[in-house]
């Protein structure tokens, strides 16, 4: 629609140019006619150069029109590449095979009828997975990331059924029936009234797969109860059964964000049936989904929910979190002489965001980064250092201090951002200890040398480990789910905290993201055939930082990465937090078949059972969308 309007605008400008020229000619025809005739007579007698000028004078109106068209076409091209997709369109007009292939659609409808007494779905929601091309573990530190939605997804088939009388009385109102195509995941029936009253804290210990859908339910209930101007939600819950079949082709624990896809799809379908999508943008819904995932104890930075909601076909996304959540479409560069594809390979080691102790890995890294930010801020003697929450806060406050007339450090050029990040890398190396910190060392550094004059009672209190940990959480870890539990187990098991290494990864990875985006934008102008080599170099450096500075790789994942590089991938890095899961590689199209055969022979052949989609090519896909039964019924009959 937008591009049709732009084309109409081009035609309008051309017409203006023609009309303007015609009017100008009519008003000055007598004087200009004589002048032009004289000039033309003179020019005809001159050399070839003057003949060209003569022709130019006769056709000057045509050249002006051509110039107008050229300028507007340039504007159209820039708009096509960089303008944002309409942020509000969730219900798609029509259905395409890119959303879901016909065979799978037929299977979904058949399974839905089998699960729900022969009924048919009224609409479906498609929620894609994602891969992060570059920018690992920096979203929760305030830095931009570079993901894309992929063509693997979770589909939700949905129908509504009105209940009254004895049925409603027996069920105590409406219910939510949730089923999964995978038999390993048990079906569950949830009562709406019980969901409304549910203790949110219970989700932290819930083990059933439905906890992500339940988290979506309580999140939607909370926001709708605040927005609703009437009792429509209460009436819906009292009189409506909701039947949902989940049909996913995203491997669980593969690091492709199946949890975010499950939450985002659930949130959208619930908002849709409650008629609450109006006035909500995709970004608004992404923020709601972030809060929902925190109900299950994951201190998400927001990358997964943002790309799942706002993904766009053929475009990666530059997702920013400061000063607010924002996304920008970026066209990935392609080499003319050596085109490439992205290939996702599953290490078959399910990625673990927590270990057996329930503390290390993901949430542990979040806390390490938060503490690194506070310790670094104090070492830099920043004003109000104790209120710093992220490593991005440190950057903003440090460099804002040098710009008295500037209220923020957000609207800066790529060059300035790179300069600031490079400076912070040196400061981390000089001010943070390369040796592991103990919890006691951190507490001593943050509490013993502050500007407060602690009295004797305070000093006695500091000797109590439990009270110290509580003070640490209250002052510096506010807002982080399960922070108290993690801190307690850090002390119990005497875990060492590598603050310098975590900060070095965050700042260097943020720098690589800026460089990667700059590379994409420059290539659109220069068409540099070395672009694949430059992209690959940044992605490979990203992986090494994840492995060495952030310690989030895994033995089986490293083995797979080495096989991929040996098989012809120019780049290969972990994606999706790490600790198992998948790698993403860049493979030139002319080497793709050889690459697949090599990985199959030297990696997957060693396993007795391998999923069919353990290795697949992908390209940027659309974010969450809704399509109605009538849009695809004719394709599956």
Coordinates of C-alpha atoms in Angstrom, one line a residue:
X1 CA 0.0 0.0 0.0
X2 CA 2.8 2.4 1.0
X3 CA 4.7 1.8 -2.2
X4 CA 1.6 2.2 -4.4
X5 CA 1.2 5.6 -2.8
X6 CA 4.8 6.5 -3.6
X7 CA 4.3 5.5 -7.3
X8 CA 1.2 7.7 -7.4
X9 CA 3.3 10.5 -6.0
X10 CA 5.9 10.1 -8.7
X11 CA 3.2 10.3 -11.4
X12 CA 1.9 13.4 -9.7
X13 CA 5.3 15.1 -9.7
X14 CA 5.8 14.3 -13.4
X15 CA 2.4 15.8 -14.2
X16 CA 3.3 19.0 -12.2
X17 CA 6.6 19.3 -14.1
X18 CA 4.8 19.0 -17.5
X19 CA 2.1 21.4 -16.5
X20 CA 4.5 23.9 -15.1
X21 CA 6.6 23.8 -18.2
X22 CA 3.6 24.2 -20.5
X23 CA 2.4 27.2 -18.6
X24 CA 5.8 28.7 -18.6
X25 CA 6.1 28.3 -22.4
X26 CA 2.7 29.9 -23.0
X27 CA 3.4 33.0 -20.9
X28 CA 6.8 33.6 -22.6
X29 CA 6.2 32.1 -26.0
X30 CA 6.6 35.3 -28.0
X31 CA 9.8 36.6 -26.4
X32 CA 11.4 33.1 -25.9
X33 CA 10.3 32.0 -29.3
X34 CA 12.3 34.7 -31.0
X35 CA 15.3 34.3 -28.7
X36 CA 15.3 30.6 -29.2
X37 CA 15.1 30.9 -33.0
X38 CA 18.0 33.3 -33.0
X39 CA 20.1 31.2 -30.7
X40 CA 19.3 28.1 -32.7
X41 CA 20.4 29.7 -35.9
X42 CA 23.7 30.7 -34.4
X43 CA 24.3 27.3 -32.8
X44 CA 23.7 25.4 -36.0
X45 CA 26.6 27.1 -37.5
X46 CA 29.0 26.2 -34.7
X47 CA 31.0 23.0 -34.1
X48 CA 29.7 19.7 -32.8
X49 CA 29.8 20.9 -29.2
X50 CA 27.4 23.7 -30.0
X51 CA 25.2 21.3 -31.8
X52 CA 24.8 19.3 -28.6
X53 CA 23.9 22.5 -26.8
X54 CA 21.3 23.3 -29.4
X55 CA 19.8 19.9 -28.9
X56 CA 19.8 20.3 -25.2
X57 CA 18.0 23.6 -25.4
X58 CA 15.3 22.1 -27.6
X59 CA 14.8 19.2 -25.1
X60 CA 15.4 21.0 -21.8
X61 CA 11.8 20.3 -20.6
X62 CA 12.3 16.6 -21.2
X63 CA 15.5 16.6 -19.2
X64 CA 13.9 18.4 -16.3
X65 CA 11.2 15.7 -16.1
X66 CA 13.8 12.9 -16.3
X67 CA 15.7 14.6 -13.5
X68 CA 12.6 14.7 -11.3
X69 CA 11.8 11.1 -12.0
X70 CA 15.4 10.1 -11.1
X71 CA 15.4 12.0 -7.8
X72 CA 12.1 10.5 -6.8
X73 CA 13.2 7.0 -7.8
X74 CA 16.3 7.4 -5.5
X75 CA 14.0 8.4 -2.7
X76 CA 11.8 5.4 -3.5
X77 CA 14.8 3.0 -3.3
X78 CA 16.0 4.4 0.0
X79 CA 12.4 4.2 1.4
X80 CA 12.1 0.6 0.2
X81 CA 15.3 -0.4 2.0
X82 CA 15.0 1.5 5.2
X83 CA 11.4 2.4 5.9
X84 CA 9.7 0.4 8.6
X85 CA 7.0 -2.1 7.9
X86 CA 3.5 -1.0 9.1
X87 CA 3.9 -1.8 12.8
X88 CA 0.2 -2.5 13.4
X89 CA -0.7 -5.1 10.7
X90 CA -1.1 -8.5 12.5
X91 CA -4.1 -9.9 10.7
X92 CA -2.8 -10.9 7.2
X93 CA -4.9 -10.3 4.1
X94 CA -4.8 -13.7 2.5
X95 CA -2.6 -16.7 3.0
X96 CA 0.6 -17.7 1.3
X97 CA 2.7 -20.8 1.2
X98 CA 5.5 -18.9 2.9
X99 CA 3.3 -18.8 6.1
X100 CA 2.8 -22.6 6.2
X101 CA 3.0 -25.2 3.5
X102 CA -0.2 -27.0 2.3
X103 CA 0.8 -30.4 3.7
X104 CA 1.5 -29.1 7.1
X105 CA -1.7 -27.1 7.1
X106 CA -3.7 -30.2 6.2
X107 CA -2.1 -32.0 9.1
X108 CA -2.9 -29.2 11.6
X109 CA -6.6 -29.1 10.5
X110 CA -6.8 -33.0 10.8
X111 CA -5.2 -33.0 14.2
X112 CA -7.3 -30.2 15.5
X113 CA -10.5 -32.1 14.5
X114 CA -9.2 -35.2 16.3
X115 CA -8.3 -33.3 19.5
X116 CA -11.5 -31.2 19.7
X117 CA -14.4 -33.4 18.6
X118 CA -14.4 -32.8 14.9
X119 CA -14.3 -29.0 15.1
X120 CA -12.3 -26.8 12.7
X121 CA -10.0 -23.9 13.6
X122 CA -11.4 -20.4 13.1
X123 CA -8.0 -18.8 12.7
X124 CA -4.3 -19.6 13.1
X125 CA -1.4 -17.7 14.5
X126 CA 2.1 -18.1 13.1
X127 CA 5.0 -17.3 15.5
X128 CA 8.5 -17.7 14.1
X129 CA 11.8 -18.7 15.7
X130 CA 14.8 -16.5 15.4
X131 CA 18.6 -16.6 15.1
X132 CA 20.9 -13.8 16.2
X133 CA 23.4 -13.1 13.5
X134 CA 25.6 -11.1 15.8
X135 CA 25.2 -9.4 19.2
X136 CA 25.1 -12.3 21.8
X137 CA 24.3 -11.6 25.5
X138 CA 24.3 -7.8 25.2
X139 CA 20.6 -7.0 25.0
X140 CA 20.2 -7.1 28.7
X141 CA 23.2 -4.9 29.0
X142 CA 21.4 -2.1 27.0
X143 CA 23.2 -2.7 23.6
X144 CA 21.7 -3.2 20.2
X145 CA 21.6 -6.6 18.5
X146 CA 21.2 -7.9 15.0
X147 CA 18.8 -10.9 14.7
X148 CA 16.4 -12.1 12.1
X149 CA 13.2 -14.1 12.2
X150 CA 13.5 -17.5 10.5
X151 CA 11.2 -19.8 8.4
X152 CA 10.8 -22.3 11.3
X153 CA 7.9 -21.5 13.5
X154 CA 5.1 -22.5 15.9
X155 CA 1.6 -22.5 14.6
X156 CA -1.5 -22.1 16.8
X157 CA -4.8 -23.3 15.5
X158 CA -7.7 -21.7 17.5
X159 CA -11.4 -22.1 17.9
X160 CA -13.9 -20.6 20.3
X161 CA -17.0 -22.2 21.7
X162 CA -19.7 -20.5 23.7
X163 CA -20.8 -22.3 26.9
X164 CA -23.9 -21.6 29.0
X165 CA -26.2 -23.4 31.4
X166 CA -25.1 -26.6 33.0
X167 CA -21.9 -26.8 31.1
X168 CA -20.7 -23.4 32.3
X169 CA -21.8 -24.2 35.8
X170 CA -20.0 -27.6 35.8
X171 CA -16.8 -26.0 34.5
X172 CA -17.1 -22.9 36.7
X173 CA -17.2 -20.7 33.5
X174 CA -15.1 -21.0 30.4
X175 CA -11.9 -23.1 30.0
X176 CA -8.8 -22.9 28.0
X177 CA -8.0 -26.3 26.4
X178 CA -4.4 -26.5 25.3
X179 CA -3.0 -29.4 23.2
X180 CA 0.3 -30.0 21.5
X181 CA 1.0 -32.1 18.3
X182 CA 4.0 -33.6 20.1
X183 CA 2.9 -36.5 22.3
X184 CA 5.7 -35.8 24.6
X185 CA 3.9 -32.7 25.8
X186 CA 0.7 -33.5 27.8
X187 CA -2.6 -31.7 27.1
X188 CA -3.9 -29.4 29.8
X189 CA -7.2 -27.7 30.6
X190 CA -7.1 -24.4 32.4
X191 CA -10.0 -22.6 34.1
X192 CA -10.2 -18.9 33.2
X193 CA -11.3 -17.9 36.7
X194 CA -8.4 -19.8 38.3
X195 CA -5.9 -18.2 35.9
X196 CA -7.2 -14.7 36.9
X197 CA -6.5 -15.5 40.5
X198 CA -3.2 -17.5 40.0
X199 CA -0.2 -16.7 42.1
X200 CA 2.4 -15.5 39.6
X201 CA 5.3 -16.7 41.7
X202 CA 4.2 -20.3 41.1
X203 CA 5.4 -20.0 37.5
X204 CA 9.0 -19.8 38.7
X205 CA 8.9 -23.5 39.8
X206 CA 6.5 -24.8 37.2
X207 CA 7.9 -27.6 35.0
X208 CA 5.1 -28.3 32.6
X209 CA 5.6 -27.0 29.0
X210 CA 2.4 -25.0 29.3
X211 CA 4.0 -22.6 31.7
X212 CA 5.0 -20.3 28.8
X213 CA 1.4 -20.2 27.6
X214 CA 0.2 -19.6 31.2
X215 CA 2.7 -16.8 31.6
X216 CA 1.2 -15.2 28.4
X217 CA -2.3 -15.6 29.9
X218 CA -1.6 -13.9 33.2
X219 CA 0.3 -11.2 31.4
X220 CA -2.6 -10.5 29.0
X221 CA -5.1 -10.7 31.9
X222 CA -3.1 -8.1 33.8
X223 CA -2.8 -5.6 30.9
X224 CA -6.4 -6.1 29.7
X225 CA -7.8 -5.6 33.2
X226 CA -6.1 -2.2 33.3
X227 CA -7.1 -1.1 29.8
X228 CA -10.7 -2.5 29.6
X229 CA -13.5 0.1 30.0
X230 CA -16.2 -2.5 30.6
X231 CA -16.8 -6.1 31.8
X232 CA -16.1 -7.7 28.4
X233 CA -13.2 -9.8 29.6
X234 CA -15.1 -11.1 32.6
X235 CA -18.0 -12.0 30.4
X236 CA -15.6 -13.7 27.9
X237 CA -14.1 -15.8 30.6
X238 CA -17.5 -16.8 32.0
X239 CA -19.0 -17.9 28.7
X240 CA -16.2 -19.0 26.4
X241 CA -14.1 -22.1 25.9
X242 CA -10.9 -21.6 23.9
X243 CA -9.4 -24.5 22.1
X244 CA -5.8 -24.2 21.0
X245 CA -3.6 -26.7 19.2
X246 CA 0.1 -25.9 19.2
X247 CA 2.0 -27.3 16.1
X248 CA 5.7 -26.4 16.2
X249 CA 8.7 -27.2 14.0
X250 CA 11.2 -25.4 16.2
X251 CA 13.4 -27.9 18.0
X252 CA 13.1 -27.6 21.8
X253 CA 16.3 -26.4 23.5
X254 CA 18.0 -25.6 20.1
X255 CA 18.5 -21.9 20.9
X256 CA 16.0 -20.8 18.2
X257 CA 13.8 -19.1 20.8
X258 CA 11.0 -21.6 20.9
X259 CA 10.0 -20.2 24.3
X260 CA 9.7 -16.6 22.9
X261 CA 7.7 -17.9 19.9
X262 CA 5.4 -19.8 22.2
X263 CA 4.8 -16.7 24.5
X264 CA 4.5 -14.2 21.6
X265 CA 2.0 -16.4 19.7
X266 CA 0.0 -17.0 22.8
X267 CA -0.1 -13.3 23.7
X268 CA -1.3 -12.3 20.2
X269 CA -4.0 -15.0 20.0
X270 CA -5.3 -14.0 23.4
X271 CA -5.3 -10.3 22.6
X272 CA -7.1 -11.1 19.4
X273 CA -9.9 -13.1 20.9
X274 CA -10.4 -10.5 23.6
X275 CA -10.5 -7.8 20.9
X276 CA -7.5 -5.9 22.5
X277 CA -5.2 -5.6 19.5
X278 CA -6.4 -2.2 18.5
X279 CA -4.1 0.7 19.5
X280 CA -1.2 -1.8 20.2
X281 CA 1.8 -1.8 17.9
X282 CA 4.0 -4.8 17.4
X283 CA 6.6 -3.1 19.6
X284 CA 4.0 -2.7 22.4
X285 CA 3.2 -6.4 22.2
X286 CA 6.9 -7.3 22.3
X287 CA 7.3 -5.3 25.6
X288 CA 4.3 -7.2 27.0
X289 CA 5.9 -10.5 25.9
X290 CA 9.1 -9.6 27.7
X291 CA 7.3 -9.1 30.9
X292 CA 5.5 -12.5 30.4
X293 CA 8.7 -14.4 30.0
X294 CA 10.1 -12.8 33.2
X295 CA 7.2 -14.5 35.0
X296 CA 9.0 -17.9 34.4
X297 CA 12.2 -16.5 35.8
X298 CA 14.2 -15.6 32.7
X299 CA 15.8 -12.1 32.9
X300 CA 15.4 -11.6 29.2
X301 CA 16.8 -8.5 27.6
X302 CA 14.1 -8.4 25.0
X303 CA 15.8 -9.4 21.7
X304 CA 13.9 -12.6 21.2
X305 CA 10.4 -11.1 21.7
X306 CA 11.3 -8.0 19.6
X307 CA 12.4 -10.0 16.5
X308 CA 9.6 -12.6 16.8
X309 CA 7.1 -9.8 16.8
X310 CA 8.6 -7.4 14.3
X311 CA 10.5 -9.7 11.9
X312 CA 10.2 -8.8 8.2
X313 CA 10.8 -11.0 5.2
X314 CA 14.2 -10.3 3.4
X315 CA 15.3 -8.0 6.2
X316 CA 17.4 -8.5 9.4
X317 CA 16.6 -6.2 12.3
X318 CA 18.8 -3.8 14.2
X319 CA 17.1 -3.9 17.6
X320 CA 17.9 -1.1 20.1
X321 CA 16.9 -0.8 23.7
X322 CA 18.2 2.6 24.6
X323 CA 16.6 5.1 25.1
X324 CA 13.6 2.9 24.3
X325 CA 12.8 -0.3 22.4
X326 CA 13.1 0.3 18.7
X327 CA 13.7 -1.7 15.5
X328 CA 15.1 -0.8 12.1
X329 CA 15.0 -2.9 9.0
X330 CA 18.5 -3.6 7.5
X331 CA 18.9 -5.3 4.1
X332 CA 21.6 -7.9 4.3
X333 CA 24.3 -7.5 1.7
X334 CA 24.8 -10.1 -1.0
X335 CA 27.9 -10.6 -3.1
X336 CA 27.2 -10.6 -6.9
X337 CA 30.0 -13.0 -7.7
X338 CA 29.8 -15.3 -4.6
X339 CA 26.3 -15.4 -3.2
X340 CA 25.8 -17.0 0.2
X341 CA 23.1 -18.5 2.4
X342 CA 22.7 -18.8 6.2
X343 CA 22.7 -22.4 7.4
X344 CA 21.5 -23.4 10.9
X345 CA 23.0 -26.6 12.4
X346 CA 21.7 -28.1 15.6
X347 CA 24.5 -29.5 17.9
X348 CA 21.9 -31.9 19.4
X349 CA 23.0 -30.8 22.8
X350 CA 20.0 -29.1 24.3
X351 CA 21.0 -25.6 25.5
X352 CA 20.8 -25.2 29.2
X353 CA 20.0 -21.7 30.6
X354 CA 20.5 -23.2 34.1
X355 CA 22.7 -26.0 35.3
X356 CA 21.9 -28.7 37.9
X357 CA 22.3 -26.1 40.7
X358 CA 19.8 -23.8 39.0
X359 CA 22.0 -20.8 39.2
X360 CA 24.8 -20.7 36.7
X361 CA 24.7 -19.9 33.0
X362 CA 22.1 -17.3 31.8
X363 CA 20.9 -15.7 35.0
X364 CA 24.4 -15.9 36.4
X365 CA 25.8 -13.9 33.5
X366 CA 23.1 -11.3 33.9
X367 CA 24.1 -10.8 37.5
X368 CA 27.9 -10.8 36.6
X369 CA 27.2 -8.0 34.1
X370 CA 25.2 -6.0 36.5
X371 CA 27.9 -6.2 39.2
X372 CA 30.6 -5.5 36.6
X373 CA 28.8 -2.3 35.7
X374 CA 28.5 -1.1 39.3
X375 CA 32.2 -1.9 40.1
X376 CA 33.4 -0.2 37.0
X377 CA 31.2 2.8 37.6
X378 CA 32.6 3.2 41.1
X379 CA 36.2 2.8 39.8
X380 CA 35.5 5.5 37.2
X381 CA 34.1 7.7 40.0
X382 CA 30.9 8.4 38.1
X383 CA 28.3 10.5 39.8
X384 CA 25.6 8.4 41.5
X385 CA 27.6 5.2 40.5
X386 CA 25.4 3.1 42.8
X387 CA 22.4 3.6 40.6
X388 CA 24.0 2.2 37.5
X389 CA 22.2 -0.9 36.2
X390 CA 23.9 -1.8 32.9
X391 CA 27.2 -1.5 31.2
X392 CA 25.5 0.8 28.7
X393 CA 24.6 3.1 31.6
X394 CA 28.4 3.3 32.4
X395 CA 29.1 4.4 28.8
X396 CA 26.3 7.0 28.7
X397 CA 27.2 8.6 32.0
X398 CA 30.9 8.6 31.4
X399 CA 30.7 10.3 28.0
X400 CA 27.7 12.4 28.8
X401 CA 29.9 14.1 31.5
X402 CA 32.1 15.5 28.7
X403 CA 29.1 17.0 26.9
X404 CA 27.6 19.6 29.3
X405 CA 25.0 20.7 26.7
X406 CA 23.9 17.2 25.9
X407 CA 21.2 15.4 28.0
X408 CA 21.9 12.0 26.6
X409 CA 24.5 9.9 24.8
X410 CA 22.1 8.1 22.4
X411 CA 22.0 10.1 19.2
X412 CA 25.7 9.6 18.3
X413 CA 27.3 8.6 15.1
X414 CA 28.6 5.1 14.4
X415 CA 32.2 6.5 14.5
X416 CA 31.6 8.1 17.9
X417 CA 30.0 4.9 19.2
X418 CA 33.0 2.8 18.0
X419 CA 35.4 5.3 19.6
X420 CA 33.6 5.2 23.0
X421 CA 33.4 1.4 23.1
X422 CA 37.1 1.1 22.2
X423 CA 37.9 3.4 25.1
X424 CA 35.8 1.4 27.5
X425 CA 37.6 -1.8 26.5
X426 CA 40.8 -0.2 27.7
X427 CA 39.2 1.1 30.9
X428 CA 37.9 -2.4 31.7
X429 CA 41.4 -3.9 31.3
X430 CA 42.9 -1.2 33.6
X431 CA 40.2 -0.9 36.3
X432 CA 38.7 -4.4 36.6
X433 CA 40.7 -7.3 38.0
X434 CA 41.4 -10.1 35.5
X435 CA 41.4 -12.6 38.3
X436 CA 38.0 -13.9 39.4
X437 CA 36.1 -12.0 42.1
X438 CA 34.5 -13.7 45.1
X439 CA 31.2 -12.4 46.4
X440 CA 33.0 -11.2 49.5
X441 CA 35.5 -9.1 47.5
X442 CA 32.7 -7.5 45.5
X443 CA 30.7 -6.6 48.7
X444 CA 33.8 -5.3 50.4
X445 CA 34.6 -3.1 47.3
X446 CA 31.1 -1.8 47.0
X447 CA 30.2 -1.3 50.7
X448 CA 33.5 -0.6 52.7
X449 CA 34.8 2.3 50.7
X450 CA 31.7 4.2 49.9
X451 CA 31.0 7.8 51.0
X452 CA 28.6 6.8 53.8
X453 CA 29.8 7.0 57.3
X454 CA 28.5 3.6 58.5
X455 CA 27.9 3.4 62.2
X456 CA 28.9 0.4 64.4
X457 CA 25.6 -1.3 63.9
X458 CA 26.0 -1.2 60.1
X459 CA 29.5 -2.7 60.5
X460 CA 28.1 -5.5 62.6
X461 CA 25.4 -6.1 60.0
X462 CA 28.0 -6.5 57.3
X463 CA 29.4 -9.5 59.0
X464 CA 26.1 -11.3 58.5
X465 CA 26.3 -13.0 55.1
X466 CA 22.6 -13.2 54.6
X467 CA 22.1 -9.5 55.4
X468 CA 25.0 -8.6 53.1
X469 CA 23.5 -10.6 50.2
X470 CA 20.1 -9.0 50.8
X471 CA 21.7 -5.5 50.8
X472 CA 23.6 -6.4 47.6
X473 CA 20.4 -7.5 45.9
X474 CA 18.4 -4.6 47.1
X475 CA 20.9 -1.9 46.0
X476 CA 22.4 -3.3 42.9
X477 CA 20.2 -6.2 41.6
X478 CA 16.8 -4.7 41.8
X479 CA 14.3 -5.9 39.2
X480 CA 16.1 -9.1 38.4
X481 CA 14.0 -12.2 38.8
X482 CA 15.5 -14.8 41.3
X483 CA 18.4 -12.6 42.1
X484 CA 18.3 -13.5 45.8
X485 CA 18.3 -17.2 45.0
X486 CA 21.3 -16.9 42.6
X487 CA 23.3 -14.7 45.0
X488 CA 22.7 -17.2 47.9
X489 CA 23.9 -20.1 45.8
X490 CA 26.9 -18.1 44.6
X491 CA 28.0 -17.8 48.2
X492 CA 27.0 -21.4 49.1
X493 CA 29.0 -23.0 46.3
X494 CA 31.7 -20.3 46.3
X495 CA 31.3 -19.5 42.6
X496 CA 33.9 -17.1 41.2
X497 CA 32.7 -14.1 39.2
X498 CA 34.7 -13.0 36.1
X499 CA 33.7 -9.4 35.9
X500 CA 36.4 -8.2 33.6
X501 CA 35.9 -10.9 31.1
X502 CA 32.1 -10.4 31.0
X503 CA 32.5 -6.7 30.5
X504 CA 35.1 -7.1 27.8
X505 CA 32.8 -9.4 25.9
X506 CA 29.8 -7.0 26.1
X507 CA 31.8 -3.9 25.0
X508 CA 33.6 -5.8 22.2
X509 CA 30.4 -7.5 21.0
X510 CA 28.5 -4.1 21.0
X511 CA 31.4 -2.7 18.9
X512 CA 31.0 -5.6 16.4
X513 CA 27.3 -5.1 16.0
X514 CA 27.9 -1.4 15.1
X515 CA 30.6 -2.5 12.6
X516 CA 28.3 -5.2 11.1
X517 CA 25.4 -2.7 10.5
X518 CA 27.8 -0.2 9.0
X519 CA 29.1 -2.9 6.7
X520 CA 25.6 -3.7 5.5
X521 CA 24.8 -0.1 4.8
X522 CA 28.1 0.6 3.0
X523 CA 27.7 -2.4 0.8
X524 CA 24.4 -1.2 -0.5
X525 CA 26.4 1.7 -2.0
X526 CA 29.6 0.1 -3.0
X527 CA 28.6 -3.5 -3.8
X528 CA 32.0 -4.7 -2.5
X529 CA 32.5 -8.4 -3.3
X530 CA 34.6 -8.8 -0.2
X531 CA 31.5 -8.3 2.0
X532 CA 31.2 -12.0 2.8
X533 CA 34.7 -12.1 4.1
X534 CA 34.2 -9.0 6.3
X535 CA 30.9 -10.4 7.7
X536 CA 32.5 -13.7 8.4
X537 CA 35.4 -12.1 10.2
X538 CA 33.0 -10.3 12.6
X539 CA 30.9 -13.4 13.2
X540 CA 33.9 -15.6 13.9
X541 CA 35.3 -13.0 16.4
X542 CA 31.9 -12.9 18.0
X543 CA 32.0 -16.7 18.6
X544 CA 35.5 -16.6 20.1
X545 CA 34.5 -13.9 22.5
X546 CA 31.4 -15.9 23.5
X547 CA 33.6 -18.9 24.1
X548 CA 36.6 -17.3 25.8
X549 CA 35.3 -14.2 27.5
X550 CA 31.7 -15.2 28.2
X551 CA 32.2 -19.0 28.6
X552 CA 28.8 -19.8 27.1
X553 CA 29.8 -22.4 24.5
X554 CA 29.7 -26.2 25.0
X555 CA 32.0 -29.1 24.0
X556 CA 29.5 -30.6 21.5
X557 CA 28.8 -27.2 20.0
X558 CA 32.5 -26.5 19.5
X559 CA 32.9 -29.9 17.7
X560 CA 30.0 -29.0 15.3
X561 CA 31.5 -25.5 14.7
X562 CA 34.9 -27.0 13.7
X563 CA 33.2 -29.5 11.4
X564 CA 31.2 -26.6 9.7
X565 CA 34.4 -24.6 9.2
X566 CA 36.2 -27.6 7.8
X567 CA 33.2 -28.2 5.5
X568 CA 33.5 -24.8 3.8
X569 CA 31.6 -22.3 6.0
X570 CA 33.3 -19.0 6.0
X571 CA 31.8 -18.1 9.3
X572 CA 30.2 -20.1 12.1
X573 CA 29.1 -19.0 15.6
X574 CA 26.8 -20.1 18.4
X575 CA 23.4 -18.5 18.4
X576 CA 20.7 -18.3 21.0
X577 CA 22.6 -17.8 24.3
X578 CA 24.8 -20.9 23.8
X579 CA 25.5 -23.7 26.3
X580 CA 24.4 -26.1 23.5
X581 CA 21.8 -25.5 20.9
X582 CA 22.6 -24.3 17.3
X583 CA 25.3 -22.6 15.3
X584 CA 24.7 -20.2 12.4
X585 CA 27.0 -20.4 9.4
X586 CA 27.6 -18.5 6.2
X587 CA 28.1 -20.8 3.3
X588 CA 28.6 -19.8 -0.3
X589 CA 25.9 -21.2 -2.6
X590 CA 28.4 -23.0 -4.8
X591 CA 29.7 -24.9 -1.8
X592 CA 26.3 -25.6 -0.1
X593 CA 25.9 -29.3 -1.2
X594 CA 29.4 -30.2 -0.3
X595 CA 29.0 -28.5 3.0
X596 CA 25.9 -30.4 3.9
X597 CA 27.5 -33.8 2.9
X598 CA 30.6 -33.0 5.0
X599 CA 28.6 -32.1 8.1
X600 CA 26.3 -35.1 7.7
X601 CA 29.3 -37.4 7.4
X602 CA 31.6 -36.0 10.1
X603 CA 29.0 -34.9 12.7
X604 CA 25.4 -36.2 12.4
X605 CA 26.5 -39.7 11.3
X606 CA 27.8 -40.2 14.8
X607 CA 24.3 -40.0 16.4
X608 CA 21.8 -42.9 16.3
X609 CA 18.9 -40.5 15.8
X610 CA 18.9 -37.1 14.1
X611 CA 15.9 -34.8 13.5
X612 CA 15.0 -34.2 9.9
X613 CA 15.5 -30.4 10.3
X614 CA 18.7 -30.6 12.3
X615 CA 20.4 -28.7 9.5
X616 CA 18.5 -26.2 7.3
X617 CA 19.0 -23.0 5.2
X618 CA 17.1 -19.9 6.2
X619 CA 16.5 -16.4 5.2
X620 CA 14.8 -13.5 7.1
X621 CA 11.1 -14.2 7.7
X622 CA 8.0 -12.2 8.8
X623 CA 7.1 -11.8 12.4
X624 CA 3.9 -13.0 14.2
X625 CA 0.8 -13.0 12.0
X626 CA -2.8 -14.1 12.1
X627 CA -4.7 -15.5 9.2
X628 CA -8.3 -16.7 9.2
X629 CA -9.7 -20.1 8.1
X630 CA -11.3 -18.8 4.9
X631 CA -8.0 -17.5 3.7
X632 CA -6.5 -21.0 3.5
X633 CA -9.5 -23.3 3.3
X634 CA -9.4 -23.6 -0.5
X635 CA -5.8 -24.7 -0.3
X636 CA -6.4 -27.6 2.0
X637 CA -9.6 -29.0 0.7

